XYZ file of N, CA, C and O in Angstrom:
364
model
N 28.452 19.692 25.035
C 27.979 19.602 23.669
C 26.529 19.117 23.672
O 26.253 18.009 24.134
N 25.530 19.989 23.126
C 24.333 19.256 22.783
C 24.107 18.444 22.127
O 24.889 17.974 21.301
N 22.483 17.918 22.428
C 22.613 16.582 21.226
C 21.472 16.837 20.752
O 20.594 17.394 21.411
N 21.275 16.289 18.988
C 20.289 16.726 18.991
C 18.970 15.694 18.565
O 18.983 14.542 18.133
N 18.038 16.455 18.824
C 16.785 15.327 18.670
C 16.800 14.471 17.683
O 17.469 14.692 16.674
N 15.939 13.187 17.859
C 15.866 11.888 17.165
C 15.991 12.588 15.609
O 16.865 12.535 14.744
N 14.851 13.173 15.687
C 14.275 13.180 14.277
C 15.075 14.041 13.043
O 14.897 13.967 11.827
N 16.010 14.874 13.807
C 17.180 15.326 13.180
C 18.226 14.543 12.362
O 18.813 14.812 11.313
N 18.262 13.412 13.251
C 19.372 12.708 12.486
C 18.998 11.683 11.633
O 19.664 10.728 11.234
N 17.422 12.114 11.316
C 17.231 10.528 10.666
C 17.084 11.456 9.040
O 16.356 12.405 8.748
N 18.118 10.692 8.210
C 18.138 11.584 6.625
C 16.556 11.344 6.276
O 15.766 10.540 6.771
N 16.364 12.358 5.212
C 14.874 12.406 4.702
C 14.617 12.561 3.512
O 13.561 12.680 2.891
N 16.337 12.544 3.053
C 16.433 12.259 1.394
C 16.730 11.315 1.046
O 16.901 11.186 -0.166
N 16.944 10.162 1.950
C 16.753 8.641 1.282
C 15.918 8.577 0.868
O 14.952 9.144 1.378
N 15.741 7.519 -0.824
C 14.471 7.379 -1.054
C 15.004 5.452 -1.411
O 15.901 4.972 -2.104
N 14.298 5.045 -0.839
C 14.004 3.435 -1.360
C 13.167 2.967 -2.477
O 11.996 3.278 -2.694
N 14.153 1.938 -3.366
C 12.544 1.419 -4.067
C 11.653 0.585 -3.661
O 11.388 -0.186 -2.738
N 11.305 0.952 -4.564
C 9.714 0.206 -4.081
C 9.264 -1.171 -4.979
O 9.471 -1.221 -6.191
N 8.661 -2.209 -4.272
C 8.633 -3.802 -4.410
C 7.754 -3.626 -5.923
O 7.116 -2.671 -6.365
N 7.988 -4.774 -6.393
C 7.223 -5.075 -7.788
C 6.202 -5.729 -7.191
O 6.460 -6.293 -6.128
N 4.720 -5.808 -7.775
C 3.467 -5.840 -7.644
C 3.941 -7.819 -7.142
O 3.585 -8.413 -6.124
N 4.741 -8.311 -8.204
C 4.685 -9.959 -7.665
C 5.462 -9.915 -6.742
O 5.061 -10.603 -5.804
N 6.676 -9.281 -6.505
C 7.712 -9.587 -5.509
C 7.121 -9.339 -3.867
O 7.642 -9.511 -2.765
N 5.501 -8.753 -4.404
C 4.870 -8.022 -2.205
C 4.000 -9.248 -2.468
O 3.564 -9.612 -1.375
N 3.524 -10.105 -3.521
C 2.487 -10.776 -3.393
C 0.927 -10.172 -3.476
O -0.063 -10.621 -2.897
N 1.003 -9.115 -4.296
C 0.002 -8.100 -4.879
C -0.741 -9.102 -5.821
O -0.250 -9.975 -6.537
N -2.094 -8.743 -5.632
C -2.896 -9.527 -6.331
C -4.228 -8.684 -6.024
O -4.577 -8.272 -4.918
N -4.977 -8.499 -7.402
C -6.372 -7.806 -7.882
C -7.251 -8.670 -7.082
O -6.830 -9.777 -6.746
N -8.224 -8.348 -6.800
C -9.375 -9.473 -6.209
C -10.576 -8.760 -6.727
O -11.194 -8.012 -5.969
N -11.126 -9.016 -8.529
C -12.108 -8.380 -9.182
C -13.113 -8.285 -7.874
O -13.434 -7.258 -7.276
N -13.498 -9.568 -7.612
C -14.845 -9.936 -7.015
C -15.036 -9.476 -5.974
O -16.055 -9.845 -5.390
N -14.199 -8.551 -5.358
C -14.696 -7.325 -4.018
C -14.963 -6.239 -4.340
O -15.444 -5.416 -3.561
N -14.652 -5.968 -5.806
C -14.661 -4.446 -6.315
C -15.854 -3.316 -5.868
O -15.807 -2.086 -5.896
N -17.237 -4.484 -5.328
C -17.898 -3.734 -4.633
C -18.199 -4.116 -3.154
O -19.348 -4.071 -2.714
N -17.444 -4.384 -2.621
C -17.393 -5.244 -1.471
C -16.983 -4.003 -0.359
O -16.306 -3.008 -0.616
N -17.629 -4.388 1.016
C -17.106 -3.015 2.046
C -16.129 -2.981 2.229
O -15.997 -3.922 3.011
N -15.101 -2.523 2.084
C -13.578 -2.742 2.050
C -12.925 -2.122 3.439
O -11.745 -2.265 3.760
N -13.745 -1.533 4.062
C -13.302 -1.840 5.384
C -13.306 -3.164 6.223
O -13.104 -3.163 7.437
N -13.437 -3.767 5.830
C -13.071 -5.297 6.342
C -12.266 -6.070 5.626
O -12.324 -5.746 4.440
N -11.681 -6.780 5.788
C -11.070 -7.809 5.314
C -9.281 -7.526 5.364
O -8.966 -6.943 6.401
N -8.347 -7.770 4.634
C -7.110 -7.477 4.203
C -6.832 -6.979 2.854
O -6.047 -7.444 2.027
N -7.776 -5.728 2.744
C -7.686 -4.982 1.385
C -6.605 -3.985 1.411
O -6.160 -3.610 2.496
N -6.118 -3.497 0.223
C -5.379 -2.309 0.056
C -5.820 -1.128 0.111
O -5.262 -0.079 -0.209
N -7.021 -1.347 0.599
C -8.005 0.067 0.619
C -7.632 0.706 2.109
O -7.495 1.889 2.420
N -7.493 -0.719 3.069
C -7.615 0.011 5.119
C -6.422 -0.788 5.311
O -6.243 -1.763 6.041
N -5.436 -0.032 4.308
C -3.497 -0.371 4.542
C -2.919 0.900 5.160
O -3.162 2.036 4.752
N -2.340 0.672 5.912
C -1.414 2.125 6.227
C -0.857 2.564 4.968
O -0.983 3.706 4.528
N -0.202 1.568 4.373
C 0.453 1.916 2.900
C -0.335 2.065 1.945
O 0.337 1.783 0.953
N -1.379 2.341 1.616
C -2.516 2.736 0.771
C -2.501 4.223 0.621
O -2.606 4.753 1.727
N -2.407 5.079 -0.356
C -2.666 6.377 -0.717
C -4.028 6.286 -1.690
O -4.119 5.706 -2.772
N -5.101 7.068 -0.944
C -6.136 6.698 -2.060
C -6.581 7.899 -2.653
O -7.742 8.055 -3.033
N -5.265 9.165 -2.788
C -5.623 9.900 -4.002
C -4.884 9.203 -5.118
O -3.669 9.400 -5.137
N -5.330 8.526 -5.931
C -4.981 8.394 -7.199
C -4.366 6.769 -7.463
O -3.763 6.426 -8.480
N -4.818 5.503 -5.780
C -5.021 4.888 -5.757
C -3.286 3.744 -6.362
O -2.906 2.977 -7.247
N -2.744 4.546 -4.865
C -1.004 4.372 -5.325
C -0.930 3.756 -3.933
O -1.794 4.055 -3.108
N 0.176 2.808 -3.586
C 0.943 2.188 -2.776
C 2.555 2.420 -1.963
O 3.592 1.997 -2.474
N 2.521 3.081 -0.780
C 3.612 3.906 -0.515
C 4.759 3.103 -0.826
O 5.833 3.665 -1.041
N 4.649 1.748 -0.879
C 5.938 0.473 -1.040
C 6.115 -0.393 -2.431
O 7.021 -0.787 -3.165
N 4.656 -0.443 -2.328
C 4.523 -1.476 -4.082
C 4.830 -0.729 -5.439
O 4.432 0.436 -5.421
N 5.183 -0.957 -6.115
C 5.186 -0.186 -7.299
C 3.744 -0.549 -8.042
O 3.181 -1.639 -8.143
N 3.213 1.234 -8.698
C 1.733 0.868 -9.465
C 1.979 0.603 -10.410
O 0.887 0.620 -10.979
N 2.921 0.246 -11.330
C 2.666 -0.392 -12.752
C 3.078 -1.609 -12.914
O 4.215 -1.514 -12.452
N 2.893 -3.271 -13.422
C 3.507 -4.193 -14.056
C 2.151 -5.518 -13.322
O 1.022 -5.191 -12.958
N 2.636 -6.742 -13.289
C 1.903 -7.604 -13.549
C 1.471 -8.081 -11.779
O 2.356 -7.847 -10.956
N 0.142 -8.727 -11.248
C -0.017 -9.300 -10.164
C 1.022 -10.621 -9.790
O 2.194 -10.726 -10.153
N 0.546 -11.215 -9.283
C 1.077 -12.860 -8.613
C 0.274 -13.780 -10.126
O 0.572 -14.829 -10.696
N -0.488 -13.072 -10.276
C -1.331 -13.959 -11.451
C -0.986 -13.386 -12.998
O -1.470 -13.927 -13.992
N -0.553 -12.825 -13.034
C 0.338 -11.976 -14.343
C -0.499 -10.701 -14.424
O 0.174 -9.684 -14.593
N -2.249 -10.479 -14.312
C -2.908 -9.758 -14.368
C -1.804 -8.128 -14.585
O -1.102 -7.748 -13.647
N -1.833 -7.599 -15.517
C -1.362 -6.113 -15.554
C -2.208 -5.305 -15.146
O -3.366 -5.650 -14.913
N -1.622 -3.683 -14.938
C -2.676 -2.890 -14.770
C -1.584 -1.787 -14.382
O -0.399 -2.103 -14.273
N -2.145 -0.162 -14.130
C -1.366 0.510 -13.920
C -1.669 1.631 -12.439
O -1.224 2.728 -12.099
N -2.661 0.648 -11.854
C -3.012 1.486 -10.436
C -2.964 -0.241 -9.342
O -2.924 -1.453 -9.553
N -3.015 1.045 -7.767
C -2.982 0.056 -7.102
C -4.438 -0.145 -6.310
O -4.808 0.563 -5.373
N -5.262 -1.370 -6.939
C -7.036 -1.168 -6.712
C -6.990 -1.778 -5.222
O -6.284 -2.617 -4.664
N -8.270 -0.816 -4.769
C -8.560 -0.518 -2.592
C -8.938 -1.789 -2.551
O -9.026 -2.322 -1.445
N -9.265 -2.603 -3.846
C -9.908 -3.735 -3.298
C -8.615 -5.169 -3.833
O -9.121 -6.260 -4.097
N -7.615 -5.081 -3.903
C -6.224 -5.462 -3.911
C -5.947 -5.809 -2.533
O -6.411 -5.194 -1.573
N -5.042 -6.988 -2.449
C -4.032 -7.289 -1.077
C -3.109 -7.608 -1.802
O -2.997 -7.734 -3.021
N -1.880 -7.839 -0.240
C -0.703 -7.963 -0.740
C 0.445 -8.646 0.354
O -0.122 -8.711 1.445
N 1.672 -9.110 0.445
C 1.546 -9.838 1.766
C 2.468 -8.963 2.545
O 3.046 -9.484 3.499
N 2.643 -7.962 2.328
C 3.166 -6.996 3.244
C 1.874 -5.977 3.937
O 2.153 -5.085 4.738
N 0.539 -6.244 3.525
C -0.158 -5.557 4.301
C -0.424 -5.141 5.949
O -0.516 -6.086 6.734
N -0.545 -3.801 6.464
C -0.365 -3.129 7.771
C -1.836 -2.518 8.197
O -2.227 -1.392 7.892
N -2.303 -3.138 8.687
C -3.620 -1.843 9.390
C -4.236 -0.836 9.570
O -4.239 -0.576 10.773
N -4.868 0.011 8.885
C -5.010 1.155 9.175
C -5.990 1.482 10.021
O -7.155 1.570 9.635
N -5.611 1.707 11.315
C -6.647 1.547 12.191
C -8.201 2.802 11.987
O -9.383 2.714 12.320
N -7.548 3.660 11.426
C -8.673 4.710 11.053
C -9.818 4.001 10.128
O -11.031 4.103 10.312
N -9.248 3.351 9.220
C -10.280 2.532 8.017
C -11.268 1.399 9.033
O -12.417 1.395 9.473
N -9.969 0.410 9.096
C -10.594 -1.270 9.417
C -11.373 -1.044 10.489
O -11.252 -0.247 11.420
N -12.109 -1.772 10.261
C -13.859 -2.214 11.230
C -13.266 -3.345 11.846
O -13.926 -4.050 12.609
């Protein structure tokens, strides 16, 4: 009996939700908004960062920061405490 490859058996119609902006520890940081955002621990050089349309593969984009701050995108110049590396971005 064959077996078959990894990637076969892993389902690809699970879908998980995704964390509320306070529950990842998401928080706006106005004062980088022009800041090089390849440095630091921004949401801009996250693996989980999508920056067409400035969405978060894990966080959810709509409801309030750690600071209540609302808003309905997820801004490059944002962290969060699940942030991951994107080695292509970060300097």
């Amino acid at each position: 009996m064959a077996t078959q490859p990894a990637e076969q058996l892993i389902p690809h119609e699970i879908r998980y939700p995704k964390l509320s902006k306070a529950s990842s520890g998401y928080l706006e940081l106005d004062m980088f908004k022009n800041a090089d955002l390849h440095t630091g621990y921004f949401c801009y050089n996250c693996t989980y960062f999508i920056k067409n349309g400035d969405h978060c593969a894990i966080v959810e984009d709509i409801g309030p920061d750690v600071n209540g701050k609302e808003s309905r995108t997820i801004a490059p110049y944002g962290v969060c405490t699940l942030w991951d590396p994107n080695k292509e971005e970060a300097r």
